[in-house]
PDB file of C-alpha atoms in Angstrom:
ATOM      1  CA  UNK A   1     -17.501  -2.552  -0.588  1.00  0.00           C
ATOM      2  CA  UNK A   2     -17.135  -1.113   2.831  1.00  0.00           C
ATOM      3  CA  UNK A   3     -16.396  -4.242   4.317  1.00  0.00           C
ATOM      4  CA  UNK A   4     -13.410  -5.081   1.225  1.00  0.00           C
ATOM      5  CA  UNK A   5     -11.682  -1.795   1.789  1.00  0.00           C
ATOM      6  CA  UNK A   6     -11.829  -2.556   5.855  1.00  0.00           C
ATOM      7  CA  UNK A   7     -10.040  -6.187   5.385  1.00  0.00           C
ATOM      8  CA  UNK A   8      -6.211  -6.085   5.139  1.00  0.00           C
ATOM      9  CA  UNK A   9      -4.480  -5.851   2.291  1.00  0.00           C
ATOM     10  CA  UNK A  10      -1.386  -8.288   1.646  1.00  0.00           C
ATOM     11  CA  UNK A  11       0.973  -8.044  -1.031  1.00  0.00           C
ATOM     12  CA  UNK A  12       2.867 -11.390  -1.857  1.00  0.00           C
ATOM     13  CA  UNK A  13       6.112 -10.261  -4.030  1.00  0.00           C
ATOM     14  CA  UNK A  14       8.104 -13.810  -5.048  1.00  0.00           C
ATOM     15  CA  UNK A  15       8.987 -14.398  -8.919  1.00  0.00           C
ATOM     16  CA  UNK A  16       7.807 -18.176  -8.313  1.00  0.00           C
ATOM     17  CA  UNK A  17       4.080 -18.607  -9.497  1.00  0.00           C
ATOM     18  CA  UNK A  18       3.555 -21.901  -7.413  1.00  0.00           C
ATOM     19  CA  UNK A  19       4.807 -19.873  -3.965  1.00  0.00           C
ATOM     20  CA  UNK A  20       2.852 -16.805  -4.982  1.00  0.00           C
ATOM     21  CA  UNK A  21      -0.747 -19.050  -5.343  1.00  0.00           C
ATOM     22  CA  UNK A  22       0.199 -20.964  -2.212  1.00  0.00           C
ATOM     23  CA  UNK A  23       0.536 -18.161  -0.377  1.00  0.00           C
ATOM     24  CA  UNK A  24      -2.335 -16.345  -1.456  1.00  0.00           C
ATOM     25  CA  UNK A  25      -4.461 -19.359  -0.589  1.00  0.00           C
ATOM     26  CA  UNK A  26      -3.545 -19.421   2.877  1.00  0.00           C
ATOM     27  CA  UNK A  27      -3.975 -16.160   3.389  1.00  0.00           C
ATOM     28  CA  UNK A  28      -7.537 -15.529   1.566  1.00  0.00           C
ATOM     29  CA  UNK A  29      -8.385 -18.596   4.016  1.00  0.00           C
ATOM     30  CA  UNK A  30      -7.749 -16.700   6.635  1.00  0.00           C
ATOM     31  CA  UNK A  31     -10.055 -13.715   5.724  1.00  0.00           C
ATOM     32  CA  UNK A  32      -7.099 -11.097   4.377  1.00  0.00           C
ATOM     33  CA  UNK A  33      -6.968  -9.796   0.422  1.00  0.00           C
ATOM     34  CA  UNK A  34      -4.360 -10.623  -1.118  1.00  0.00           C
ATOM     35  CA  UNK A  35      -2.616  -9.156  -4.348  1.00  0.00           C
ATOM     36  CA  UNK A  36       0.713 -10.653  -5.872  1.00  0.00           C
ATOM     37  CA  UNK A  37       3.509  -9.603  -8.183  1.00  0.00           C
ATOM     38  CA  UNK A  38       6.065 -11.518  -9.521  1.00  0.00           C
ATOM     39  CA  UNK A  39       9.200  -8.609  -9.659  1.00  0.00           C
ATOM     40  CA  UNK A  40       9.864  -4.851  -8.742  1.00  0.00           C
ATOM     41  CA  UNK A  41       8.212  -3.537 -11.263  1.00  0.00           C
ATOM     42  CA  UNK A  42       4.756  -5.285 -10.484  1.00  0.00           C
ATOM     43  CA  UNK A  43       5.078  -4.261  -7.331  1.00  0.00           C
ATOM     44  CA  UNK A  44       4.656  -0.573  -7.377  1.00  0.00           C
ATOM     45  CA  UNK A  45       2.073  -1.240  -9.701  1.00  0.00           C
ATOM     46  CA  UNK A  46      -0.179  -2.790  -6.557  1.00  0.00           C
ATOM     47  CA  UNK A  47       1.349  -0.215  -4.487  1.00  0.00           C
ATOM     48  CA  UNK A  48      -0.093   2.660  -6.866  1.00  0.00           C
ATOM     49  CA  UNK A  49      -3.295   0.474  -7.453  1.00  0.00           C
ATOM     50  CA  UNK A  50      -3.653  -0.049  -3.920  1.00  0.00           C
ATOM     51  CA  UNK A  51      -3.780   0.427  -0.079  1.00  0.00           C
ATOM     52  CA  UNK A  52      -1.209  -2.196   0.984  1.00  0.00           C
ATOM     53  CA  UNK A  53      -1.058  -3.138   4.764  1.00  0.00           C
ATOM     54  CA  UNK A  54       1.940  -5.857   5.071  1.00  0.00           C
ATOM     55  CA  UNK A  55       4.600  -6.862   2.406  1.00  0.00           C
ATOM     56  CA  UNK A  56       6.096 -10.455   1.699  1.00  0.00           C
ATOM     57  CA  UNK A  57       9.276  -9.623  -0.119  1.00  0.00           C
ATOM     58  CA  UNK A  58      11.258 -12.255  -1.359  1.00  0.00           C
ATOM     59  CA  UNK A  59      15.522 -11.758  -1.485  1.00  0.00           C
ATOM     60  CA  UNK A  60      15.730 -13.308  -4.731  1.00  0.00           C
ATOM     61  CA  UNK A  61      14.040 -11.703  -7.553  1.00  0.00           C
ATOM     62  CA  UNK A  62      14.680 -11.205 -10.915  1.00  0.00           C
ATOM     63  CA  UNK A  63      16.130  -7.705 -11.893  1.00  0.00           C
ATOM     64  CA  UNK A  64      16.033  -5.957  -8.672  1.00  0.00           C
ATOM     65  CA  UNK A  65      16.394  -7.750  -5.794  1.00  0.00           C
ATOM     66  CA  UNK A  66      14.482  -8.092  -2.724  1.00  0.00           C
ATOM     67  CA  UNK A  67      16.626  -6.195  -0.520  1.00  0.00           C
ATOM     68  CA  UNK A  68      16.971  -2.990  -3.423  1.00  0.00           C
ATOM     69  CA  UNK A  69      13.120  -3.160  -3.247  1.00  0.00           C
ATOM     70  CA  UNK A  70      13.426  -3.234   0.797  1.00  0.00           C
ATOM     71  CA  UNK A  71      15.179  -0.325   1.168  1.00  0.00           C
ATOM     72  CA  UNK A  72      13.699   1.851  -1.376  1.00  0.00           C
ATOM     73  CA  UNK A  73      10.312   0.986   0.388  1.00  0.00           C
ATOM     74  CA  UNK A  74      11.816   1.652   3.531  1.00  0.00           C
ATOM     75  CA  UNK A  75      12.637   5.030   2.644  1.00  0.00           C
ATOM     76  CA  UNK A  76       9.138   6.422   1.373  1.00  0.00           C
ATOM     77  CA  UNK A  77       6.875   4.061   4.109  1.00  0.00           C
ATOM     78  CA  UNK A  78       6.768   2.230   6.935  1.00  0.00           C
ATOM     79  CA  UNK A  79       4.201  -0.408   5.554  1.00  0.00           C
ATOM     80  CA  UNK A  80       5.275  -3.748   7.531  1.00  0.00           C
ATOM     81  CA  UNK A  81       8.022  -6.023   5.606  1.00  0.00           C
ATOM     82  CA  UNK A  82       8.322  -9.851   6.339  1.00  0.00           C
ATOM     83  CA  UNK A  83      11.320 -10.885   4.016  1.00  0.00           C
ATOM     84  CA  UNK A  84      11.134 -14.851   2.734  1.00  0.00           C
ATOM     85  CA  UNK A  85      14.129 -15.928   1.147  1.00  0.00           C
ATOM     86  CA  UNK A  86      15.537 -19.548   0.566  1.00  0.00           C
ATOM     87  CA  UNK A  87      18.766 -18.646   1.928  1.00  0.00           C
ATOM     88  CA  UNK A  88      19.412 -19.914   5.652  1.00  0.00           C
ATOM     89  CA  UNK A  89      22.521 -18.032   6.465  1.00  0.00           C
ATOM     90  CA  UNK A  90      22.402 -15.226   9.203  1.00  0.00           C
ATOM     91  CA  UNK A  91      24.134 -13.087   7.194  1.00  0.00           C
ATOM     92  CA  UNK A  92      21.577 -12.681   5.100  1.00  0.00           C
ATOM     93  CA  UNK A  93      18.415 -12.569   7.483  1.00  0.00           C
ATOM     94  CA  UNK A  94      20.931  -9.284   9.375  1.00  0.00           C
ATOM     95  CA  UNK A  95      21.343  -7.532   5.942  1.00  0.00           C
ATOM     96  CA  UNK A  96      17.349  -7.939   5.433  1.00  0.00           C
ATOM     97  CA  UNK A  97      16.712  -6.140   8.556  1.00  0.00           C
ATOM     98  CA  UNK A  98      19.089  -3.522   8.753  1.00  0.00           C
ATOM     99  CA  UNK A  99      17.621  -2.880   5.375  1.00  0.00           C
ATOM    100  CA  UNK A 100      14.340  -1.992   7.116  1.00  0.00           C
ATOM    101  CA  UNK A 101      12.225  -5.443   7.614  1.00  0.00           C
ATOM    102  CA  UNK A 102      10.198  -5.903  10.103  1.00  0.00           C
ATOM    103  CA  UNK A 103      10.880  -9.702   9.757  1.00  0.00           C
ATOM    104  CA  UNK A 104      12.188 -12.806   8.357  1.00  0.00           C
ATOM    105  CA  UNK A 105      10.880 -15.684   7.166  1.00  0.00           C
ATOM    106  CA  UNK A 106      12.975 -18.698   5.336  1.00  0.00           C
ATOM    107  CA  UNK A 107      11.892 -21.136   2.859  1.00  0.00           C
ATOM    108  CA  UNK A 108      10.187 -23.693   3.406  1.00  0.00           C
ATOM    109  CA  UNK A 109       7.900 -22.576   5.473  1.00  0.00           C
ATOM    110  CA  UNK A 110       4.469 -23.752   6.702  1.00  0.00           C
ATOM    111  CA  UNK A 111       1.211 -22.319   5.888  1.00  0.00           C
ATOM    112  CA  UNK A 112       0.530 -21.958   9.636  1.00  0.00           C
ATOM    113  CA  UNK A 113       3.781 -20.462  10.488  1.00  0.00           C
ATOM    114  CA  UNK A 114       3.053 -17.722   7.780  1.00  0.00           C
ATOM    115  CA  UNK A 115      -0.455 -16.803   8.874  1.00  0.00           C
ATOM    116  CA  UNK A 116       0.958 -16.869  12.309  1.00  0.00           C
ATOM    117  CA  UNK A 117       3.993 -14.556  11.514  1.00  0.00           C
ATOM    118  CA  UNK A 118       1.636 -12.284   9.431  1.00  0.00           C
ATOM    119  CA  UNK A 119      -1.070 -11.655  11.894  1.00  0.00           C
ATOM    120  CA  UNK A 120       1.676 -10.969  14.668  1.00  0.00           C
ATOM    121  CA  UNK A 121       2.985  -8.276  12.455  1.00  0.00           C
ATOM    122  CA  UNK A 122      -0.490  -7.068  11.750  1.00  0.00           C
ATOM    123  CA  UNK A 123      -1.483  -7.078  15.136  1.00  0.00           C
ATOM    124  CA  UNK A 124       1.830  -4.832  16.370  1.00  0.00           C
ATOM    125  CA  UNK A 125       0.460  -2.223  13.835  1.00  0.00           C
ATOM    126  CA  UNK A 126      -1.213   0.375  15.599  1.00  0.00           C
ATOM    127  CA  UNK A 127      -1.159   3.274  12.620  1.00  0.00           C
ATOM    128  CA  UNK A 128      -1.545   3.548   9.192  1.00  0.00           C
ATOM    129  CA  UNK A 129       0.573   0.925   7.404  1.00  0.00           C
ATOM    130  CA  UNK A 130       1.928   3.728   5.162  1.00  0.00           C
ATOM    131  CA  UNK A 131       3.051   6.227   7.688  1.00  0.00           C
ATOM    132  CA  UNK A 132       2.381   9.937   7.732  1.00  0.00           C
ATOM    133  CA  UNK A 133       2.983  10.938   3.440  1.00  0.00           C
ATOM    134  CA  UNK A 134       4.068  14.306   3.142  1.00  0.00           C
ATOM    135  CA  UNK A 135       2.490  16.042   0.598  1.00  0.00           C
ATOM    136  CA  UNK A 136       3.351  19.128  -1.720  1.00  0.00           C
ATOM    137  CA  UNK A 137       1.348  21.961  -0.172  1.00  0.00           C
ATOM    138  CA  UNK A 138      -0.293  22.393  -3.595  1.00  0.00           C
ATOM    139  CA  UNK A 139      -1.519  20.736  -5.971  1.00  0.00           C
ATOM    140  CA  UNK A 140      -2.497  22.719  -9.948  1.00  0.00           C
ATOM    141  CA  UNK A 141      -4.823  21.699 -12.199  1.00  0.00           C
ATOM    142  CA  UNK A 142      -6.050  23.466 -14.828  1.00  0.00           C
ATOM    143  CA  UNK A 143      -7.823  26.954 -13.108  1.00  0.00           C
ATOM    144  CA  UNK A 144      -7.903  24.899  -9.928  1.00  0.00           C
ATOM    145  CA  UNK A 145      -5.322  24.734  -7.016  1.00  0.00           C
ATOM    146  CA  UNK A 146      -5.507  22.204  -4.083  1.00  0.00           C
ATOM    147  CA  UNK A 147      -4.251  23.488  -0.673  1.00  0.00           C
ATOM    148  CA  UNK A 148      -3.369  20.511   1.219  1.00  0.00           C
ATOM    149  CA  UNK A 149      -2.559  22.160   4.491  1.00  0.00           C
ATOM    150  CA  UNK A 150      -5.686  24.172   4.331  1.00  0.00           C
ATOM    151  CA  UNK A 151      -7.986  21.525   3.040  1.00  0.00           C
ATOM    152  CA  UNK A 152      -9.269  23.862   0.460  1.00  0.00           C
ATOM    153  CA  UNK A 153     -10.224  23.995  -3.683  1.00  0.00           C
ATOM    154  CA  UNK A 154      -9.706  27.473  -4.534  1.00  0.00           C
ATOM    155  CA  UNK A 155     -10.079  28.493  -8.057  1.00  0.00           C
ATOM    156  CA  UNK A 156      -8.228  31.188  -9.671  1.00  0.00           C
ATOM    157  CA  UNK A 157     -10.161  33.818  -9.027  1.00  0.00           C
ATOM    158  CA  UNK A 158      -9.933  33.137  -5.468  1.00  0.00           C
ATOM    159  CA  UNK A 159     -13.468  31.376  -5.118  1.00  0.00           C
ATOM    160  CA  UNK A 160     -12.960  28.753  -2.245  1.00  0.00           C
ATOM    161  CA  UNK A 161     -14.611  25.600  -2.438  1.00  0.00           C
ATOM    162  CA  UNK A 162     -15.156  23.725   0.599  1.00  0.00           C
ATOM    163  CA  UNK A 163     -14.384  19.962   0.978  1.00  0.00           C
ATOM    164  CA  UNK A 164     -15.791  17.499   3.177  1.00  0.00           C
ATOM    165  CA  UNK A 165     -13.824  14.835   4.310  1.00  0.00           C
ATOM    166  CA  UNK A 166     -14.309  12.288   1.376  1.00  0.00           C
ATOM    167  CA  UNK A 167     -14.416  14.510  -1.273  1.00  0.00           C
ATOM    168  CA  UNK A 168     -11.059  15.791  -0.051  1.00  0.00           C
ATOM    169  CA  UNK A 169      -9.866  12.451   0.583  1.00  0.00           C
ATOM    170  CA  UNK A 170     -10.634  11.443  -2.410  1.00  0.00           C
ATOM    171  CA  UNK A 171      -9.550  14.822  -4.752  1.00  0.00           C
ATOM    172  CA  UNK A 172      -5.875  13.945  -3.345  1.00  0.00           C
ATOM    173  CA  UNK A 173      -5.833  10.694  -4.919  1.00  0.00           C
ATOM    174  CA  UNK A 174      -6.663  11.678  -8.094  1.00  0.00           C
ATOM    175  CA  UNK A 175      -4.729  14.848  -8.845  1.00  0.00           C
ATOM    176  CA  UNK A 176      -1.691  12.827  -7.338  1.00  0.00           C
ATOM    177  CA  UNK A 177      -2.484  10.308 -10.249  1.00  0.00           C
ATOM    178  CA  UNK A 178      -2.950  12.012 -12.936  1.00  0.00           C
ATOM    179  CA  UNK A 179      -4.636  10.705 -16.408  1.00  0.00           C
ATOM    180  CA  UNK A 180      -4.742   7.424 -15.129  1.00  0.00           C
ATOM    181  CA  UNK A 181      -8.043   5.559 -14.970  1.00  0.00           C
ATOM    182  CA  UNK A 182      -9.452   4.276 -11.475  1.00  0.00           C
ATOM    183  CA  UNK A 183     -12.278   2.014 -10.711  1.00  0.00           C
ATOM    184  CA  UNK A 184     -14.727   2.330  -7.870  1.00  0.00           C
ATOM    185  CA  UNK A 185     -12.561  -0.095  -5.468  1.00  0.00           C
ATOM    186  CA  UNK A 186      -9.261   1.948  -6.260  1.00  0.00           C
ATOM    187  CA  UNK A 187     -10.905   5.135  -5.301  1.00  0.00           C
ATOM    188  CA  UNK A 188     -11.667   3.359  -1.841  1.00  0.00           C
ATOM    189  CA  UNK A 189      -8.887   1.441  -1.153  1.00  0.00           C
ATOM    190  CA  UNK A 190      -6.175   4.504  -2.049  1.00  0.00           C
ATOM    191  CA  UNK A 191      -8.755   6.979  -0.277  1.00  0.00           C
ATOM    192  CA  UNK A 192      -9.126   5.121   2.920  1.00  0.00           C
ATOM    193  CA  UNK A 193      -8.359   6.424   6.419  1.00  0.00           C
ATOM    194  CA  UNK A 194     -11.651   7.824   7.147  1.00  0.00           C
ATOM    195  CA  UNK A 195     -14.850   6.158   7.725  1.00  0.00           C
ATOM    196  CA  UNK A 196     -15.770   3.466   4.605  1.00  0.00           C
ATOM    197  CA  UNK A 197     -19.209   5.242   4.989  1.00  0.00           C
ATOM    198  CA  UNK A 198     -18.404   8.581   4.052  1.00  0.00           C
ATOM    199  CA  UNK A 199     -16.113   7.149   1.038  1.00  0.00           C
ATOM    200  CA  UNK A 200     -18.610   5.500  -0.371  1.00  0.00           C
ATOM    201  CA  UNK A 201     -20.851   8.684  -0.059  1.00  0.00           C
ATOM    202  CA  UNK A 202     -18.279  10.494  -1.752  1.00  0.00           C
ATOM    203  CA  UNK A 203     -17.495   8.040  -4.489  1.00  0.00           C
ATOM    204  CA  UNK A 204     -21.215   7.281  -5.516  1.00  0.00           C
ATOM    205  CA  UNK A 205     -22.335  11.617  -5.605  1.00  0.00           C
ATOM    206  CA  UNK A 206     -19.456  12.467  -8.439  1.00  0.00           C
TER     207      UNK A 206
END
């Protein structure tokens, strides 16, 4: 498990099944994970599922398209975009960047170019894919409050709680997803930032 939430995440977003399993082929070949979605909608599922390092938005998608989804992600996190689109023209490939991707890639394109293109991007990356997130400075829950900028569980009688690390770590992701259900490998892939080790402490003791 520590070595799974260590391994890049990918996230292939293209409403075409056959480009979606090609892709995630090459990729897994190559040693990254790889998660897919075939619209919007799908993918801020993954991204509320999941730690996602790099994006592969495709322009054209059903509903809203790929350069909506751009800038709306652009706006919350800095997690690397690569755009693929079938369209050619240089208008479009401007409009995809000013929109906040990182780069562009047209269709068709080779396996190798894509693994190339992706592990330059990955390789530029020298901080967390998702940026700094800022955070309410407190969180409720029943007699509970979270202090984020404190790093503290204080109940409300004013008994403090310390946190390590992981249980912290962990605490944030599930009071900032509430009622919602998360396996084992969620915990570690949305907690991750710290040492896999200590995660995995933390997730196997509650």
């Amino acid at each position: 498990m520590s070595l799974m939430s260590s391994t890049p995440h990918i996230l292939i977003v293209d409403n075409h099944r056959e480009i979606r399993e090609l892709v995630s082929r090459a990729l897994a070949k190559e040693g990254f994970r790889v998660s897919a979605a075939a619209d919007g909608q799908a993918m801020r599922q993954v991204l509320a599922d999941s730690r996602i390092d790099l994006i592969l938005l495709d322009l054209m998608l059903p509903g809203e398209d790929g350069l909506s989804l751009c800038r709306s992600l652009r706006a919350r996190s800095s997690i690397p975009i690569i755009m693929l689109t079938a369209k050619g023209d240089e208008v479009d490939r401007v409009i995809g960047l000013e929109m906040g991707a990182d780069d562009y890639l047209p269709k068709p394109f080779g396996s190798r170019e894509l693994v190339a293109r992706t592990v330059l991007r990955r390789s530029q990356e020298t901080g967390p894919a998702s940026g700094p997130i800022e955070r309410p400075k407190h969180y409720r829950f029943g007699p509970w409050r979270l202090d984020t900028d404190r790093r503290e569980l204080v109940r409300d009688d004013a008994t403090v709680v310390p946190l390590s690390t992981g249980e912290y770590d962990l605490l944030v992701v599930l009071v900032e997803r509430p009622q919602r259900v998360l396996s084992r490998e969620q915990l570690l892939d949305l907690a991750r930032g710290r040492t896999a080790t200590t995660l995995d402490r933390s997730v196997d003791s509650r």
